[in-house]
Short mmCIF file of C-alpha atoms in Angstrom, two decimals:
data_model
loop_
_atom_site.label_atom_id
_atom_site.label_comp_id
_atom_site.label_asym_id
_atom_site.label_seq_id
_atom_site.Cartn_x
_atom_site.Cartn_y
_atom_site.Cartn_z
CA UNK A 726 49.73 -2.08 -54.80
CA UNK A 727 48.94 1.36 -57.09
CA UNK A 728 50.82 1.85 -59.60
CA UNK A 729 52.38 -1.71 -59.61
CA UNK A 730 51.20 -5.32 -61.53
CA UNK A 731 50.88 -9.16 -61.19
CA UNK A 732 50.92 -11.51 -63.97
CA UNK A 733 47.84 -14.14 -63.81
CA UNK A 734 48.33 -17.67 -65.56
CA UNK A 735 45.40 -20.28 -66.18
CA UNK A 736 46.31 -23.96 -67.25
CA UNK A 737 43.60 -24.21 -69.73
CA UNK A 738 44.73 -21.35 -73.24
CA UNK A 739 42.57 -19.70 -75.07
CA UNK A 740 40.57 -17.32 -72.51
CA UNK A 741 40.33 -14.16 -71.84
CA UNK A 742 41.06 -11.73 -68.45
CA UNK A 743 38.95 -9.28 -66.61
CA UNK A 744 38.01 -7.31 -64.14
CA UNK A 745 35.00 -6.12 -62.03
CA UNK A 746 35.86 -2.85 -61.27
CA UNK A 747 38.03 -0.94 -63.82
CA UNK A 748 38.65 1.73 -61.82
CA UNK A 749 40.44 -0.29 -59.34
CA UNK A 750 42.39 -3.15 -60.94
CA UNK A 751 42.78 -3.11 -65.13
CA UNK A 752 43.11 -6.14 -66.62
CA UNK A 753 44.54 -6.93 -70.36
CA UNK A 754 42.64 -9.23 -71.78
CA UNK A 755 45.37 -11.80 -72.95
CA UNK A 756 47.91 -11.24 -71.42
CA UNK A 757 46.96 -12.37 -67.91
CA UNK A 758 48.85 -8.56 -66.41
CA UNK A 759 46.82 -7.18 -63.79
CA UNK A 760 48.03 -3.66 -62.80
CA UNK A 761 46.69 -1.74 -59.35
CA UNK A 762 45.05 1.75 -59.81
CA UNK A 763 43.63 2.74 -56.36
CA UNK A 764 43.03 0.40 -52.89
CA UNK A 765 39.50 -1.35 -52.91
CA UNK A 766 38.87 -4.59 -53.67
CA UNK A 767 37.72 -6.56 -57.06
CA UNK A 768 37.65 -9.34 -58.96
CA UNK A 769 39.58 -11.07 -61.68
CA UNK A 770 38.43 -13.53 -64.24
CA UNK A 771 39.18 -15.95 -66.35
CA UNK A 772 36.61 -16.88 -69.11
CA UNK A 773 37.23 -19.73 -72.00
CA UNK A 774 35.06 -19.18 -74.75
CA UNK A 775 32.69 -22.28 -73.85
CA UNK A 776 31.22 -19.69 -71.15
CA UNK A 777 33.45 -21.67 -68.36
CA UNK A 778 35.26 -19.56 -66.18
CA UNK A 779 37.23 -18.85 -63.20
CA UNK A 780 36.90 -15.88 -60.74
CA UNK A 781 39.39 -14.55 -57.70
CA UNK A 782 39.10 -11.58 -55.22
CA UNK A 783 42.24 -9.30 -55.17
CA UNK A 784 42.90 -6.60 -52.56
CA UNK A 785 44.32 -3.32 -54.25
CA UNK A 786 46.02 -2.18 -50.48
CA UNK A 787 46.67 1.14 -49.61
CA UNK A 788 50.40 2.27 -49.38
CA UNK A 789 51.79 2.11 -46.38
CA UNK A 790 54.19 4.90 -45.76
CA UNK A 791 57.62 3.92 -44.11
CA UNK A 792 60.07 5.48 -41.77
CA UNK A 793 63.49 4.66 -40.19
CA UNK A 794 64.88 6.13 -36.63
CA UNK A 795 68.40 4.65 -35.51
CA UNK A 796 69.17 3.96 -31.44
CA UNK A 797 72.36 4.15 -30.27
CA UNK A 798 74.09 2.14 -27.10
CA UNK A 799 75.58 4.06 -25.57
CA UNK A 800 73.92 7.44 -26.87
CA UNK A 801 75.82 8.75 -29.71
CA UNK A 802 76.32 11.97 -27.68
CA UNK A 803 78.14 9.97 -24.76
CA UNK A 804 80.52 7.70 -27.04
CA UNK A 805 83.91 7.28 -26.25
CA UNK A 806 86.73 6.47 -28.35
CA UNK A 807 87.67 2.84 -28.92
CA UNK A 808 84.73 1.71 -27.36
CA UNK A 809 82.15 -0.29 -29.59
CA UNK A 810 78.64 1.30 -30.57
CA UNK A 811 75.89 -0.80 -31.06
CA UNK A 812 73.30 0.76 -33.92
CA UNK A 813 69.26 -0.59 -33.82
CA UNK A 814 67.27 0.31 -36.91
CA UNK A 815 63.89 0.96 -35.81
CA UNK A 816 61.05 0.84 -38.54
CA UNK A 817 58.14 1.93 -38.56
CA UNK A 818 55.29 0.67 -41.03
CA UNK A 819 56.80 -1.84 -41.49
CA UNK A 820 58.30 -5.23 -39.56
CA UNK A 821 61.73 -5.13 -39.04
CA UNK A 822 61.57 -9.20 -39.46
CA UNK A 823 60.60 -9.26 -43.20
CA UNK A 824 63.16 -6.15 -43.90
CA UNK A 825 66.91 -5.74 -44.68
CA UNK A 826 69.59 -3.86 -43.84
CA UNK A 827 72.78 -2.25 -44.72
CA UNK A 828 75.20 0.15 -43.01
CA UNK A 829 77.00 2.35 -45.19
CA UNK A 830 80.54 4.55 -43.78
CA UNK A 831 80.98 7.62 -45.94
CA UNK A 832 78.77 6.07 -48.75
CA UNK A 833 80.75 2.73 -48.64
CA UNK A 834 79.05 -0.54 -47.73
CA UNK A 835 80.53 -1.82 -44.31
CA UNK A 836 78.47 -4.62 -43.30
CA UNK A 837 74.76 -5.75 -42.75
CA UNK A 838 72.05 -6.63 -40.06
CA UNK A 839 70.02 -5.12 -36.99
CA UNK A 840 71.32 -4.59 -34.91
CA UNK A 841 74.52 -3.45 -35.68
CA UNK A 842 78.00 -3.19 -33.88
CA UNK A 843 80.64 -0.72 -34.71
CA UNK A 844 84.04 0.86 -33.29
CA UNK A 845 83.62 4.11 -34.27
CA UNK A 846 86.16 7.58 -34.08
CA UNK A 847 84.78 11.12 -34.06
CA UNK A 848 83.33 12.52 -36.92
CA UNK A 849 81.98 9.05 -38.31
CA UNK A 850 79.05 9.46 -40.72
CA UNK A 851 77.21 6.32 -40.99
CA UNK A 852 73.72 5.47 -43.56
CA UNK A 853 71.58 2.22 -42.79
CA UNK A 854 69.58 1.68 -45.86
CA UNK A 855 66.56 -0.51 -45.26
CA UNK A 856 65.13 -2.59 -47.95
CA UNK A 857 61.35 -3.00 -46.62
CA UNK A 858 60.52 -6.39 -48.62
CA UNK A 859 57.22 -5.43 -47.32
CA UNK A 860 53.28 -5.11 -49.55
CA UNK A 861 52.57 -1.46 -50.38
CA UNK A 862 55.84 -0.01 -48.23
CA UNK A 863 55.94 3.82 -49.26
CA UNK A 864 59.19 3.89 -49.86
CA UNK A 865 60.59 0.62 -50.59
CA UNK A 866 64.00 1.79 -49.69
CA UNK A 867 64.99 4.11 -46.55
CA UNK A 868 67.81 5.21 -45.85
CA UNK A 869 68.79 7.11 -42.17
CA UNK A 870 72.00 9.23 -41.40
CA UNK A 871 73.48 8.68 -38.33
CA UNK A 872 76.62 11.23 -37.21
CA UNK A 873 78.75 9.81 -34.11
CA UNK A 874 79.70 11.87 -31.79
CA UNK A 875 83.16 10.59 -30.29
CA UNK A 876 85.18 11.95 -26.95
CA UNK A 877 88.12 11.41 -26.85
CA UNK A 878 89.81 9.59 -23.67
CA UNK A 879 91.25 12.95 -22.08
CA UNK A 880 90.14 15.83 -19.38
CA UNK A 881 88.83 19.51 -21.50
CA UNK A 882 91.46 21.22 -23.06
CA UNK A 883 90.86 25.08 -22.61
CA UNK A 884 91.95 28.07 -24.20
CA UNK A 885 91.31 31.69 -23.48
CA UNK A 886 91.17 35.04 -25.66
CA UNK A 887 90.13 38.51 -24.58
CA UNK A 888 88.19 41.04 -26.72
CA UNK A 889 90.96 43.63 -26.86
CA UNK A 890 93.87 42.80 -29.57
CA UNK A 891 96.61 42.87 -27.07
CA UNK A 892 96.75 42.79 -23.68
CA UNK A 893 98.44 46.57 -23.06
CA UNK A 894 95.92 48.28 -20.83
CA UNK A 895 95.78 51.93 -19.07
CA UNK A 896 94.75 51.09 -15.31
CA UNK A 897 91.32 50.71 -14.41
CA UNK A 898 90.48 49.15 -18.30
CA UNK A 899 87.55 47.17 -18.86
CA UNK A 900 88.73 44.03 -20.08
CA UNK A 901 86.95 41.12 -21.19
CA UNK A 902 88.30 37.12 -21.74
CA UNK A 903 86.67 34.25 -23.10
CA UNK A 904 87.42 30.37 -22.79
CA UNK A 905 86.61 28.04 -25.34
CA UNK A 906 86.84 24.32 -24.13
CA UNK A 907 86.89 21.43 -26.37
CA UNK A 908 85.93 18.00 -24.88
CA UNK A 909 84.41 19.71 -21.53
CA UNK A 910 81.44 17.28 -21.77
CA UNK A 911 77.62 18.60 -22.11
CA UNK A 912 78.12 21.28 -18.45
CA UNK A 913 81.59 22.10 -17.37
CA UNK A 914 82.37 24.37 -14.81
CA UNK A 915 84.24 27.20 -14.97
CA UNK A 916 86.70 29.60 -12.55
CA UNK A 917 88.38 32.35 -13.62
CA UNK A 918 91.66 33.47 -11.53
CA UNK A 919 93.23 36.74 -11.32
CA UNK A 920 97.13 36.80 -10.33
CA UNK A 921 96.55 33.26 -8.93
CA UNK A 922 93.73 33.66 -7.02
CA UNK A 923 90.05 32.67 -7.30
CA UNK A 924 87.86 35.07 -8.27
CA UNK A 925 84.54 35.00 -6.20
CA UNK A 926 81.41 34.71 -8.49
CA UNK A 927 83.62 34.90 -11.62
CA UNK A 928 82.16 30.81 -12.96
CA UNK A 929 81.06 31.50 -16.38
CA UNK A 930 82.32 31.25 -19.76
CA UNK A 931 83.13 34.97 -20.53
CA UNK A 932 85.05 37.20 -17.40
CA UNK A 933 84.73 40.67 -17.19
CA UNK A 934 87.31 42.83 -15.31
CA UNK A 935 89.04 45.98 -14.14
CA UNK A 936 92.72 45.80 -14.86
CA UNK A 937 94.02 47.81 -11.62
CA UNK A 938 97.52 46.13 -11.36
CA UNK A 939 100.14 45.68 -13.64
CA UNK A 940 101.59 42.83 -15.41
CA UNK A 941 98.04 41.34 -13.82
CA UNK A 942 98.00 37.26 -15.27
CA UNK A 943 94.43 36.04 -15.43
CA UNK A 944 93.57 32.33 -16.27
CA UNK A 945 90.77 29.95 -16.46
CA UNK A 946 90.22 26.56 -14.61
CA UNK A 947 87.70 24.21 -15.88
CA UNK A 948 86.23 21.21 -14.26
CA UNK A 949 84.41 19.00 -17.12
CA UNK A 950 81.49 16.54 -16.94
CA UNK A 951 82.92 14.21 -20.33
CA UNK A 952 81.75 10.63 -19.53
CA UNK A 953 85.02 9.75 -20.90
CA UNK A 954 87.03 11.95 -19.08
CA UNK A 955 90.41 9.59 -17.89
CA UNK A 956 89.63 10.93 -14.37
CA UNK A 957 91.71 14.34 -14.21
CA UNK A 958 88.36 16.28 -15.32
CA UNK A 959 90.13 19.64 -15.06
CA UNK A 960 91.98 21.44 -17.69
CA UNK A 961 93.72 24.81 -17.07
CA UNK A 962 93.76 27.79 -20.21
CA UNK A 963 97.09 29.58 -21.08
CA UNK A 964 97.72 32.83 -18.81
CA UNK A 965 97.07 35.89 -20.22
CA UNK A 966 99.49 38.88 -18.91
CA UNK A 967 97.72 42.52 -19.12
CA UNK A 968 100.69 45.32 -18.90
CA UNK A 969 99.65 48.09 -17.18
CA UNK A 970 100.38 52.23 -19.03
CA UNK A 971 99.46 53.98 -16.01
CA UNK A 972 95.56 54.97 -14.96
CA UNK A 973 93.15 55.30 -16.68
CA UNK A 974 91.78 58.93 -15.38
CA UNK A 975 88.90 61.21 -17.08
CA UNK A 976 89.79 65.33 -17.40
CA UNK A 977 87.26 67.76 -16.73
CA UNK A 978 84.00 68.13 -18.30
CA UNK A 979 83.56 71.95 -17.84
CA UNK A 980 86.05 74.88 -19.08
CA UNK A 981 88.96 75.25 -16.75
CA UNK A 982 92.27 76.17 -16.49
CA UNK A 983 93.01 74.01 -13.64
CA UNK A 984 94.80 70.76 -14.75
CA UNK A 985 93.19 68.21 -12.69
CA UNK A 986 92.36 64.25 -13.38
CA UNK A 987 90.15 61.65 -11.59
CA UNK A 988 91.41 57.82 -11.28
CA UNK A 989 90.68 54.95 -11.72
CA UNK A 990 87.31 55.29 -13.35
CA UNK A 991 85.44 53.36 -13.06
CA UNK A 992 86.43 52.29 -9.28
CA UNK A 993 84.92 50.42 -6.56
CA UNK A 994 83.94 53.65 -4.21
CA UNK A 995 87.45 55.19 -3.46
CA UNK A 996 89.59 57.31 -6.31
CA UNK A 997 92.16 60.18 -6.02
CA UNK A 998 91.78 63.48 -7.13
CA UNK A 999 95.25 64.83 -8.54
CA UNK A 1000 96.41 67.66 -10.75
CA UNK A 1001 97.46 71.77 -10.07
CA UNK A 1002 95.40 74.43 -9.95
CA UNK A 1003 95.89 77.90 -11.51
CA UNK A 1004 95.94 79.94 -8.69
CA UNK A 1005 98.22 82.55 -6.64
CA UNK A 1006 97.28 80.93 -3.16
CA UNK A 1007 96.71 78.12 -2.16
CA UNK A 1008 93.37 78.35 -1.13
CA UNK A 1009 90.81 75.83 0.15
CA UNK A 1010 89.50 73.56 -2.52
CA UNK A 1011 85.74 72.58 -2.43
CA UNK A 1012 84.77 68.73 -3.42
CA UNK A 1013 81.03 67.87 -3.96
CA UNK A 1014 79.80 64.21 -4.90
CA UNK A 1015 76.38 63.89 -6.29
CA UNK A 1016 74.27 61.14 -8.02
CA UNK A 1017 72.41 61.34 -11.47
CA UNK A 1018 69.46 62.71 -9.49
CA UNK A 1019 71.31 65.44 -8.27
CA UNK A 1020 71.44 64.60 -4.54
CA UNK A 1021 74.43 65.58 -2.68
CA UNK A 1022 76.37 62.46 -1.01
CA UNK A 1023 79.41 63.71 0.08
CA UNK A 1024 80.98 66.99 0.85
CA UNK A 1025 84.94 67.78 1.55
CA UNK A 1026 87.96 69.88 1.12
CA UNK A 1027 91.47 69.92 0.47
CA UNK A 1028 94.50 72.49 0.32
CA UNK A 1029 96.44 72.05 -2.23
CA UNK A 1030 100.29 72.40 -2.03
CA UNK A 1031 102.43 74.73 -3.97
CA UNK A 1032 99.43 74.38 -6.49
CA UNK A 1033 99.02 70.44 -6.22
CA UNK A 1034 96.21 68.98 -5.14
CA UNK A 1035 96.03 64.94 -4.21
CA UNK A 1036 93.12 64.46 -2.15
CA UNK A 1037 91.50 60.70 -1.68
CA UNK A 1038 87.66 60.08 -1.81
CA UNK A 1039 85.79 57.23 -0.72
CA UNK A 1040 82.43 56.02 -1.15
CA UNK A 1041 82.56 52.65 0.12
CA UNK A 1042 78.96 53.07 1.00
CA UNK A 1043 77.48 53.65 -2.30
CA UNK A 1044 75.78 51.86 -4.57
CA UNK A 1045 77.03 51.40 -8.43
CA UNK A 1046 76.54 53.72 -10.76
CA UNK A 1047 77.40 56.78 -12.18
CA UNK A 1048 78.63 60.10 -10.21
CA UNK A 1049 79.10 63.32 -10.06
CA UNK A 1050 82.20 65.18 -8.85
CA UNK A 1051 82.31 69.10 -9.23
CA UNK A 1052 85.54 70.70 -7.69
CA UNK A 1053 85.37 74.34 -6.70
CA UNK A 1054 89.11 76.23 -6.70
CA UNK A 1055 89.19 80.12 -6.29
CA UNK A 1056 89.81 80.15 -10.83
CA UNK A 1057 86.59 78.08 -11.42
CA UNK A 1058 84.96 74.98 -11.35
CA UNK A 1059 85.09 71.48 -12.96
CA UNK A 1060 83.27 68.66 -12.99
CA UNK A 1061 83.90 65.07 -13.19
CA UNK A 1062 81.80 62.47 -14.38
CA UNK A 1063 82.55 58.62 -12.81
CA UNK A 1064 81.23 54.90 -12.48
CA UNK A 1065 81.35 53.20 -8.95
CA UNK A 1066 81.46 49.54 -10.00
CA UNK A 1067 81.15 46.91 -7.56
#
């Protein structure tokens, strides 16, 4: 091979060594060591000094470069605990007949051969170092890492959080809950319930909500996939409990001196208008609706009572989005901006 040597012997002494070609193969003279330079061939002699001599064609081969891929039976991503693995080096440039191997746990030698059987747990970091044995391997040693990937015997366990840091909320919040599932296999499913019931559509990983009730407990069921699931394959999260502070309502948007709030907002196409108005009478009260464009989708009234004003609005029809409400009393005008979420 380049870069490494042979040592050539001759039973009759006093001769000399050489070679055709220099540049491929040098030979020292007396000591018989003939060392590779590049891959070609040539060819050594041996020459007493009678003029007898000896000559032999050597191959100089060209390195052969050498890699290592590990199998796994079962796939190391579907192992399950206490069940045996068995490991297959797989060379390549090499034949895996005329090579050796070790298996190493952690660094530390734990046995020998291809294929290889082991018991692993989760976590396991295993090395097979391959000795090649072979002419010209490039390198002579390879080593390949092989991380195990254990499940345990057991359904997912599940745990949800929610992006707020308590769960205090005004009515009509936007709140938002996560699950994080350990051992839910490669595609669990998911279903998020709200006060112990199903919520349709809600079968991802992350839930997004309107808290409108309070003390409202919302939880998350997941079905998992693990091929070493004991059977149960569902796990159920902790229950999260959002306490309710009352609605949460938006005041006017224009100068007023009417006292007047809008809630919930958002909503899902009904909300109540509520407040007192700053006025001697109590005269008719004008309600408008419009959308961002400006059109005009619903017109009404109320008469407000000793100054109050409670008047229900609903929009079932409309689509989701953002509104306008303008209310017209006798000392001005507000307006109300709000989000019909559906």
């Amino acid at each position: 091979c380049p870069g490494s040597s042979v040592f050539l012997s001759d039973t009759t002494p006093g001769g000399v060594w050489s070679s055709s070609d220099g540049t491929i193969a040098l030979s020292i003279a007396y000591t018989g060591e003939v060392e590779g330079l590049v891959s070609g061939n040539v060819h050594i002699s041996y020459t007493l000094i009678s003029g007898c001599y000896i000559t032999k064609p050597f191959l100089v081969s060209t390195p052969i470069p050498v890699f290592l891929s590990v199998n796994s039976s079962p796939a190391d991503t579907f192992l399950c605990h206490n069940t045996p693995d068995t490991l297959t080096a797989i060379p390549n440039g090499v034949d895996a007949a005329h090579a050796s191997f070790t298996w190493e746990l952690f660094g530390s030698y734990i046995g020998s051969g291809n294929p290889f059987v082991y018991n692993p747990t989760h976590g396991d970091f295993l090395t097979c170092v391959m000795t090649t044995h072979g002419v010209c391997a490039a390198p002579a040693v390879v080593a390949k890492d092989v991380v195990l990937n254990v499940w345990p015997l057991a359904g997912p366990i599940v745990v949800i959080s929610c992006t707020q840091p308590d769960t205090t909320a005004y009515l009509g919040e936007v709140y938002t809950f996560y699950s994080t599932v350990t051992f839910g296999g490669p595609s669990p499913s998911y279903q998020w319930y709200v006060n112990n019931a199903p919520v349709p559509g809600a079968t991802l990983p992350v839930f997004t909500t309107h808290i409108y009730n309070d003390n409202d407990s919302v939880y998350c069921v997941v079905h998992g996939d693990s091929p070493c699931d004991t059977g149960s394959y569902v796990g159920t999260s902790n229950t999260k409990f959002v306490v309710g502070q009352g609605y949460l309502s938006v005041g006017s948007v224009t100068n007023s001196s009417n006292d007047l709030t809008l809630f919930p907002n958002p909503n899902r196409g009904s909300f109540i208008l509520s407040g007192t108005v700053n006025a001697t009478t109590d005269k008719e009260v004008n309600l408008e609706v419009t959308d961002m464009l400006g059109r005009i989708i619903y017109t009404g009234t109320t008469i407000p009572q000793n100054g109050s004003v409670r008047a229900e609005i609903k929009l079932n029809n409309e689509a989701a989005g953002s509104y306008l409400l303008r209310v017209h009393t006798e000392t001005g005008s507000q307006a109300f901006h709000f989000v019909i979420d559906k």
